[in-house]
CSV table of C-alpha atoms in Angstrom, one decimal:
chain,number,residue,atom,x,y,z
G,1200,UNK,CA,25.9,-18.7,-9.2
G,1201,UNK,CA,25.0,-22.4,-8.9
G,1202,UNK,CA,22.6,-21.5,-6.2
G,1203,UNK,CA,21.2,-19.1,-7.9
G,1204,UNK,CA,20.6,-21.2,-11.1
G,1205,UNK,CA,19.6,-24.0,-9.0
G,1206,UNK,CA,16.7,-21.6,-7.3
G,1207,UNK,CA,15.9,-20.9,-10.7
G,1208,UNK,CA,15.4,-24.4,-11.9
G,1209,UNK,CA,14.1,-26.4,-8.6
G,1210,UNK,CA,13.7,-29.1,-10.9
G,1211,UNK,CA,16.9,-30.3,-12.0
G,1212,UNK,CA,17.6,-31.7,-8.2
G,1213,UNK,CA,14.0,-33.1,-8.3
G,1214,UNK,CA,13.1,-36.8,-8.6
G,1215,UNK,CA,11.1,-36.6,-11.8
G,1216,UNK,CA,8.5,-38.9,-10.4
G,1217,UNK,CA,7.4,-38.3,-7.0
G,1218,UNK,CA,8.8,-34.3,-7.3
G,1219,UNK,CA,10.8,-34.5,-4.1
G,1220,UNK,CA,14.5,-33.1,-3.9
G,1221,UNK,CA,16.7,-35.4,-4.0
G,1222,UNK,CA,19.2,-35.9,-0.7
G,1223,UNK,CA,22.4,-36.9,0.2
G,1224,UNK,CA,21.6,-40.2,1.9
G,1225,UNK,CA,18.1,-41.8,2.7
G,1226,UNK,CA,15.3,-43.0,0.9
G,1227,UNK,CA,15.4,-39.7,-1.5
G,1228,UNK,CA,19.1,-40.5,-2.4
G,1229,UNK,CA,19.5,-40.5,-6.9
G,1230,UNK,CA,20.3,-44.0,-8.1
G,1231,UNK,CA,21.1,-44.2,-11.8
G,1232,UNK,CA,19.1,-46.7,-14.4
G,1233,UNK,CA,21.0,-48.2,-17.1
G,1234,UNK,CA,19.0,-46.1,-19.4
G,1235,UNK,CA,20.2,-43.3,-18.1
G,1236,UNK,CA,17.2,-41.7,-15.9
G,1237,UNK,CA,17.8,-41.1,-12.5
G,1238,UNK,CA,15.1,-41.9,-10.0
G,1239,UNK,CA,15.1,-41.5,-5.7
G,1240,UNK,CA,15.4,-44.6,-4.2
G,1241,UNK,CA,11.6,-44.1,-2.9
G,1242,UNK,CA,10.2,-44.2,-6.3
G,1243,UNK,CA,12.6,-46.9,-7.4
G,1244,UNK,CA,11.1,-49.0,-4.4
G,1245,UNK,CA,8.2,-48.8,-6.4
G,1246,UNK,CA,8.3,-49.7,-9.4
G,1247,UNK,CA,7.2,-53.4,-9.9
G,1248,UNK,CA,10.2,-55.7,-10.8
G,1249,UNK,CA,9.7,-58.2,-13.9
G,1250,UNK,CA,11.5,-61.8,-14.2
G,1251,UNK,CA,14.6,-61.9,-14.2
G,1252,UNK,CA,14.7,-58.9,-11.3
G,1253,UNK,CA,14.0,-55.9,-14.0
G,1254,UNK,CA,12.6,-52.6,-13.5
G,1255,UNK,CA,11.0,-50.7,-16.7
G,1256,UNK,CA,12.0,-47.0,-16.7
G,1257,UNK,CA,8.5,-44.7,-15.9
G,1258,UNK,CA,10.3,-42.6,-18.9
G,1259,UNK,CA,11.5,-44.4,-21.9
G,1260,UNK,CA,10.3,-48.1,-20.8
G,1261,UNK,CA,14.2,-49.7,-21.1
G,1262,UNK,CA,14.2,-52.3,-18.8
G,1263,UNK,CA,17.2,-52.1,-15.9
G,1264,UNK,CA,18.7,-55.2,-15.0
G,1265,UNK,CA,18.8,-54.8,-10.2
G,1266,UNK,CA,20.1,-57.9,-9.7
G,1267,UNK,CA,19.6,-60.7,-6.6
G,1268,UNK,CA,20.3,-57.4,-4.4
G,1269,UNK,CA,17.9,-54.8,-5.7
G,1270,UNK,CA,17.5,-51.5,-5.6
G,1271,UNK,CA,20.0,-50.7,-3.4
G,1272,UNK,CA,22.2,-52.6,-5.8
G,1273,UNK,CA,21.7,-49.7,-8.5
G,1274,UNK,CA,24.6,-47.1,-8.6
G,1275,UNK,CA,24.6,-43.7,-7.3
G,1276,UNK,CA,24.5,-40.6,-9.4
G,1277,UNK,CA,27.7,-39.2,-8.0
G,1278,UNK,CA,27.5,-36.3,-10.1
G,1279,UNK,CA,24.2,-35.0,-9.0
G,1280,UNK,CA,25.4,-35.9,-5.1
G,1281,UNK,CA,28.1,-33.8,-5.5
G,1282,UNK,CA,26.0,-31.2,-7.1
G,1283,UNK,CA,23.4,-32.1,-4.0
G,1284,UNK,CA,26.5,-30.9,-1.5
G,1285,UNK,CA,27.5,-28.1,-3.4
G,1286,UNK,CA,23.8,-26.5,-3.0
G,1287,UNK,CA,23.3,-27.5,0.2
G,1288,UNK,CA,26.6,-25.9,1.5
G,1289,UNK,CA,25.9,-22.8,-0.3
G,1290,UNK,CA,22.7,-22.6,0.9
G,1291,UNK,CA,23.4,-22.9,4.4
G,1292,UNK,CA,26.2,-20.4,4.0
G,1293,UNK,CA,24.2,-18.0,2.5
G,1294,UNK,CA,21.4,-18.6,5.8
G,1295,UNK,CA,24.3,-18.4,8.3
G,1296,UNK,CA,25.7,-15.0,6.7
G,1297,UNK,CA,21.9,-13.7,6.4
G,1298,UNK,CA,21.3,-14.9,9.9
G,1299,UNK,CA,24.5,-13.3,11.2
G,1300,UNK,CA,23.8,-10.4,9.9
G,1301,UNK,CA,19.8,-10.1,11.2
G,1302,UNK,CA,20.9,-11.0,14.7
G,1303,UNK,CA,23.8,-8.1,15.1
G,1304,UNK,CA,21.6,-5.5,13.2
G,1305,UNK,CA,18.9,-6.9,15.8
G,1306,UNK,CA,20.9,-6.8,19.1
G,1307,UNK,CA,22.1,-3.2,17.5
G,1308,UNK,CA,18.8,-1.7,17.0
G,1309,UNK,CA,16.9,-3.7,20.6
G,1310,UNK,CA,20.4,-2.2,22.6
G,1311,UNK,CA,20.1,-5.6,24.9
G,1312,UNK,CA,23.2,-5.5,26.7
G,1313,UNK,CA,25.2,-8.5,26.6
G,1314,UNK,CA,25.2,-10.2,30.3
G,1315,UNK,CA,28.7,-11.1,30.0
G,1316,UNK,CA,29.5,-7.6,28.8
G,1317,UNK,CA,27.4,-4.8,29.4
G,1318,UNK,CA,29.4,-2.6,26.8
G,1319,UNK,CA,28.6,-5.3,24.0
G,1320,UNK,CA,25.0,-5.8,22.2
G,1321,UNK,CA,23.5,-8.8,22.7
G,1322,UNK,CA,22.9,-10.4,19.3
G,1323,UNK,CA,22.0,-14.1,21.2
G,1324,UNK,CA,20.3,-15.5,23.8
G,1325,UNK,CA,21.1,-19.4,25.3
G,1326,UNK,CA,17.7,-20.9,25.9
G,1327,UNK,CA,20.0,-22.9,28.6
G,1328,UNK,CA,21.8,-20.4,30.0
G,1329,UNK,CA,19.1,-18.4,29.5
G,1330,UNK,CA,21.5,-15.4,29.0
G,1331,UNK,CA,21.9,-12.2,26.5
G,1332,UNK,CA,24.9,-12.6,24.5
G,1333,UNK,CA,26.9,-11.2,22.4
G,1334,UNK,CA,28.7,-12.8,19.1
G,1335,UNK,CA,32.4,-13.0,20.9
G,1336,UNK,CA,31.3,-13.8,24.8
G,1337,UNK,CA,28.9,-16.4,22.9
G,1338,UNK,CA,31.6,-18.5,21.5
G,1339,UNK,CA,34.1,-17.7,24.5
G,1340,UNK,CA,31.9,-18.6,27.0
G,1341,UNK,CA,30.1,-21.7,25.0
G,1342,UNK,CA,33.1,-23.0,23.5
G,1343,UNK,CA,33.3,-26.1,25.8
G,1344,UNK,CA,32.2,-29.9,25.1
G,1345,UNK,CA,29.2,-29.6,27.0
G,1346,UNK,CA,28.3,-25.7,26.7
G,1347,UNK,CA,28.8,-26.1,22.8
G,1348,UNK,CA,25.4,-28.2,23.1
G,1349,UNK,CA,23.2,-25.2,24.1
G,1350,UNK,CA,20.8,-23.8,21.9
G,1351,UNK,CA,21.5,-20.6,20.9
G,1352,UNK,CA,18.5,-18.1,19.0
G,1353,UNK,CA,18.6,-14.8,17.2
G,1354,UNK,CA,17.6,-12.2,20.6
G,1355,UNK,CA,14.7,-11.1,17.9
G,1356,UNK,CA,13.9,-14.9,18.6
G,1357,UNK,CA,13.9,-14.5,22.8
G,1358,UNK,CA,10.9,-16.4,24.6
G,1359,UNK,CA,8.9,-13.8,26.2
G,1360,UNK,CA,8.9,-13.5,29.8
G,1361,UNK,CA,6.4,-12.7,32.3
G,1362,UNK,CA,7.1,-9.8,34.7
G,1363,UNK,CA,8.2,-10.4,38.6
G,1364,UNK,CA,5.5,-10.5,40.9
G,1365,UNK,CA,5.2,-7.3,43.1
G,1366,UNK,CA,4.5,-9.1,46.7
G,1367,UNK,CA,6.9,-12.4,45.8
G,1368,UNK,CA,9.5,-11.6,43.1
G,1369,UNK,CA,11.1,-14.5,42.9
G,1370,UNK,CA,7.7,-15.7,41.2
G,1371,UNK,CA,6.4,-14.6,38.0
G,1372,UNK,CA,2.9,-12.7,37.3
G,1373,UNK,CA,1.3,-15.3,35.1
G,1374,UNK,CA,-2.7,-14.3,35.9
G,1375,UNK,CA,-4.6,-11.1,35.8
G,1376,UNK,CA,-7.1,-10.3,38.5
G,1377,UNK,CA,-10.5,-9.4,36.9
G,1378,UNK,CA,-11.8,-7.7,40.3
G,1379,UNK,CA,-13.0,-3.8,39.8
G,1380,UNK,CA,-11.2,-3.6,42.8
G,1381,UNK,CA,-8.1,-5.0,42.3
G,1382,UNK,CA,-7.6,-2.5,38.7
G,1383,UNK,CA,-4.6,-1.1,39.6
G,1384,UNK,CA,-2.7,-3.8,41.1
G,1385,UNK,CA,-4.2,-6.4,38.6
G,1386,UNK,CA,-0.8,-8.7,38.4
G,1387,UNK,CA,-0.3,-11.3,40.6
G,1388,UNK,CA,1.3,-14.8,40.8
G,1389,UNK,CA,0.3,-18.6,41.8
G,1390,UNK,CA,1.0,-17.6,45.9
G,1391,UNK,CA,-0.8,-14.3,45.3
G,1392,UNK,CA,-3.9,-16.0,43.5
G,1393,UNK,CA,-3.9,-19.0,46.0
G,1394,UNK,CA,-2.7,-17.8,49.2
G,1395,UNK,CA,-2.4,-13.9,48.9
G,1396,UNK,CA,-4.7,-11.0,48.7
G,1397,UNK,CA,-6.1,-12.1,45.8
G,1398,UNK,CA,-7.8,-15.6,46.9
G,1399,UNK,CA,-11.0,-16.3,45.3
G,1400,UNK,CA,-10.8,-13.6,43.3
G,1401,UNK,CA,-12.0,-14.1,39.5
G,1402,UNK,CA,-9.2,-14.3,37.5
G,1403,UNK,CA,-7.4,-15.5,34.1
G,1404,UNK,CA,-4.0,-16.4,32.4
G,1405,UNK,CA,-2.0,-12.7,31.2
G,1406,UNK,CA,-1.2,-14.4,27.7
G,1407,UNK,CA,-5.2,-14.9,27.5
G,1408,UNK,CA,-5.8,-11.9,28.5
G,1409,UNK,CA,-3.5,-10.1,26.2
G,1410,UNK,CA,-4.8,-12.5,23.6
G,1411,UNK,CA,-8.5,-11.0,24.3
G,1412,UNK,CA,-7.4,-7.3,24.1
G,1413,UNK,CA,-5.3,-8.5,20.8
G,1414,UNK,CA,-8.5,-9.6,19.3
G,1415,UNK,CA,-10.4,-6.3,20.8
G,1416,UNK,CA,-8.0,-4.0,19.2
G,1417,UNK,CA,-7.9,-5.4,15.8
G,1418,UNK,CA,-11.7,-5.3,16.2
G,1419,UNK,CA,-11.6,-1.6,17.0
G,1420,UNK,CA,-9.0,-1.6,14.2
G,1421,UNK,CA,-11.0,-2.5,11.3
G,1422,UNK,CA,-13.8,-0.3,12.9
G,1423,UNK,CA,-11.7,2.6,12.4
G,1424,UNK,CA,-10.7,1.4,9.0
G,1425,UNK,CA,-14.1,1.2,7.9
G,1426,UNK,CA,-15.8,4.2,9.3
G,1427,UNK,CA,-12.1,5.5,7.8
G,1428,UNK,CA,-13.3,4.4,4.1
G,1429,UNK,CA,-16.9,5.6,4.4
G,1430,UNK,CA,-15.5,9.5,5.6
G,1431,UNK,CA,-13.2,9.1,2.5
G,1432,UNK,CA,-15.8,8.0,0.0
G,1433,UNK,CA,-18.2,10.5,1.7
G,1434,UNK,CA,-15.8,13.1,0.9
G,1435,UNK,CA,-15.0,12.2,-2.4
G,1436,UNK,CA,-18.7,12.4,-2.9
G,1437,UNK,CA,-19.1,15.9,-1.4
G,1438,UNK,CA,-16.0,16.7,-3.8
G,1439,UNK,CA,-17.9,15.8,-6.9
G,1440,UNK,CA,-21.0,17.5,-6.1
G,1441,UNK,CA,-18.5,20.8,-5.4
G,1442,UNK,CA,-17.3,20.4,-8.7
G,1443,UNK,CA,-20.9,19.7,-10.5
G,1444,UNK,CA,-22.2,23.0,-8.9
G,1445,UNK,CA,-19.1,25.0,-9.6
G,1446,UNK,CA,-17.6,23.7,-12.4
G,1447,UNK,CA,-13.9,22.8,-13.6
G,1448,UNK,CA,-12.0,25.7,-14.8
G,1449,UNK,CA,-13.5,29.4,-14.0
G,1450,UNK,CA,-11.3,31.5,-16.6
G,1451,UNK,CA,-13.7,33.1,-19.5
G,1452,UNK,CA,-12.3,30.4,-21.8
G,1453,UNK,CA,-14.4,28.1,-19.8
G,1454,UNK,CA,-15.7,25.1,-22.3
G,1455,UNK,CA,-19.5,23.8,-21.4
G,1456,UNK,CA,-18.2,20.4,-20.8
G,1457,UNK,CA,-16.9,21.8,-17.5
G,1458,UNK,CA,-18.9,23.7,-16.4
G,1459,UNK,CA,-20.7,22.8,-13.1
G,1460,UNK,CA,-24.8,23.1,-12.5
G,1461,UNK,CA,-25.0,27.2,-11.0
G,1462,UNK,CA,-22.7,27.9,-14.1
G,1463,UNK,CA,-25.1,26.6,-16.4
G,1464,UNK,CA,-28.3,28.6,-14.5
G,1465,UNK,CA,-26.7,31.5,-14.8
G,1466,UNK,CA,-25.7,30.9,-18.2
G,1467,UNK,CA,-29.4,30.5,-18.9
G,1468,UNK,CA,-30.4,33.4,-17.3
G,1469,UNK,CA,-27.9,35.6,-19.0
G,1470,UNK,CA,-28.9,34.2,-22.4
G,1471,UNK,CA,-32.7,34.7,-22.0
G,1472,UNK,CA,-32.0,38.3,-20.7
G,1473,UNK,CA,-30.5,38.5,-23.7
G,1474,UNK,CA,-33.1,37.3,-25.9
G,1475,UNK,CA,-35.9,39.8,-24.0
G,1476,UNK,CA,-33.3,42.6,-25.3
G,1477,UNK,CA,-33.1,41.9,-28.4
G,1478,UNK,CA,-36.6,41.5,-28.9
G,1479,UNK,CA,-37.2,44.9,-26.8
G,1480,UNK,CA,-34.9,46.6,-29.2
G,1481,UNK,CA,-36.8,44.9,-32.7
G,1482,UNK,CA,-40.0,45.8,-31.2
G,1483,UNK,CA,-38.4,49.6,-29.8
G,1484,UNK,CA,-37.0,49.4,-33.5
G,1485,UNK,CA,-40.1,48.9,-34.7
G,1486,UNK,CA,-42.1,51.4,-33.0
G,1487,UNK,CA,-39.9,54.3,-34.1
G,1488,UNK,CA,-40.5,53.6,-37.5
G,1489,UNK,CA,-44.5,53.1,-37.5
G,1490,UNK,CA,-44.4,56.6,-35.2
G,1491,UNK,CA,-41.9,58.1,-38.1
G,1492,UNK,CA,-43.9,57.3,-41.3
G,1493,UNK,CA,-47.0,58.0,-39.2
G,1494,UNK,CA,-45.8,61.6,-38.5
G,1495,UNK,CA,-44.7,61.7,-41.8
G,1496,UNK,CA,-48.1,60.7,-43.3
G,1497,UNK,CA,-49.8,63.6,-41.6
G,1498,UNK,CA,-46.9,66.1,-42.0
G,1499,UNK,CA,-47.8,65.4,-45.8
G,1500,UNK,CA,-51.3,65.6,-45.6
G,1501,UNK,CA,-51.3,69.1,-43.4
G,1502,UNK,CA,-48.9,70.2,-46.5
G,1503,UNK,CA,-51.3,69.2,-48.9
G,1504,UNK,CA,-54.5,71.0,-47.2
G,1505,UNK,CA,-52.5,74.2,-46.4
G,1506,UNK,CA,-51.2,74.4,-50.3
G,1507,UNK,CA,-55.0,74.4,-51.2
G,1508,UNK,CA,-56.2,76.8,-48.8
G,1509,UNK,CA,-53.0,78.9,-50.2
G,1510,UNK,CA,-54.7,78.8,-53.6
G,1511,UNK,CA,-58.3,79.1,-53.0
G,1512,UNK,CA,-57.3,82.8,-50.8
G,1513,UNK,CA,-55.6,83.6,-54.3
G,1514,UNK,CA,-58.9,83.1,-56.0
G,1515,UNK,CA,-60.4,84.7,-53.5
């Protein structure tokens, strides 16, 4: 819980001048004014002293009283050093039980056997030794006055090693031959490159080379993750040019908001069909009647004549 409140507040273990933690013992160490303020030792260095061997506090301007001895003279905030330990042992704790952990889930998932062991994971390797090991055969085998003094890193953590030379294995294949003809047996060592097959032959460092295909991949990389976004944006484009020319929805319920461009032609078309019909059918409309009243006109009329040829035969 401290550790955790002390994460959250950095600066109650700060110096409130300079902004350095404080430590246990040095020149960052807490010394306590008189007026109450505690300063690192750094800081308290310099601050200008007055007659009489006073310091002014940088916070409430009391003077402090160092003495013929001072600074160094000035008590110790034993309360914040013990708080200082209590943090700093918790926090290493929590790194060595973080740590522990990484390095057996790493030996777990890289399957390195342990060289002492074979049926153990490796979860270590001895830069000394230089040795896979395993948590127990580590501090069996290291438990000694002078083995104790190796340096031991997480096998995550394992310096990288070249690969054996083909034609002298007890040497390592540091260089890369850049002959075309030399392509598939491009490894070699020092005696090779010197002395071997490969004398005078153009040539260059494996770690620069791998460094220069690095670089070309990632090159290639963001190629690919370019030409990736313009196929994506093309096709988002395509999409909503699909959707213009077909529309949204494509029930009968269909609102003009969506639909797309052919939708709308068609639309047209339909309606001035549908205009040309209904004027047809006003003008057919229309044509029946003038025929009608036309036929009726001289229907009347004929009956009109024939009634008065009717009555002049009767005179007759």
């Amino acid at each position: 819980h401290f550790l955790a409140m002390a994460d959250e507040q950095p600066d109650m273990l700060e110096c409130g001048v300079c902004e350095d933690h404080f430590t246990v013992e040095g020149e960052k160490i807490p010394r306590l004014l008189q007026c109450g303020h505690t300063l690192c030792q750094s800081c308290l260095f310099r601050l200008p002293v007055g007659r009489g061997n006073k310091l002014c506090c940088p916070f409430d301007r009391q003077v402090t009283e160092v003495g013929a001895n001072g600074v160094s003279a000035l008590p110790k905030n034993y309360a914040l050093l013990e708080l200082l330990e209590r943090y700093e042992t918790e926090r290493r704790k929590k790194r060595e039980d973080e740590m522990a952990g990484h390095v057996v889930m790493t030996g777990l998932l890289l399957s390195v056997p342990c060289d002492e062991d074979p049926s153990h994971s490796a979860s270590l390797y001895c830069l000394t030794c230089m040795t896979n090991l395993c948590e127990s055969c580590s501090q069996s085998t290291h438990s000694g006055r002078t083995l104790t003094r190796h340096r031991r890193v997480s096998i995550h953590d394992k310096p990288r090693q070249h690969p054996q030379c083909l034609e002298h294995p007890s040497h390592p294949a540091e260089f890369v031959c850049l002959e075309p003809q030399c392509h598939s047996h491009c490894l070699m060592c020092i005696v090779c490159k010197d002395y071997g097959k490969h004398t005078g032959h153009r040539h260059n460092l494996v770690t620069a080379e791998v460094e220069k295909a690095k670089t070309s991949l990632l090159g290639a990389l963001q190629q690919v993750q370019t030409f990736n976004r313009d196929v994506q944006a093309a096709t988002e484009r395509i999409t909503e040019v699909i959707q213009a020319v077909r529309g949204l929805g494509s029930g009968a319920n269909t609102n003009d908001s969506q639909r797309g461009t052919a939708e709308e032609a068609c639309q047209r078309v339909r309606n001035h069909f549908a205009q040309m019909r209904d004027a047809l059918a006003r003008q057919e409309e229309t044509g029946l009647q003038l025929v009608s009243q036309y036929a009726d006109d001289r229907l009347r009329l004929f009956h009109e004549q024939q009634s008065e040829l009717v009555a002049l035969d009767s005179q007759v």
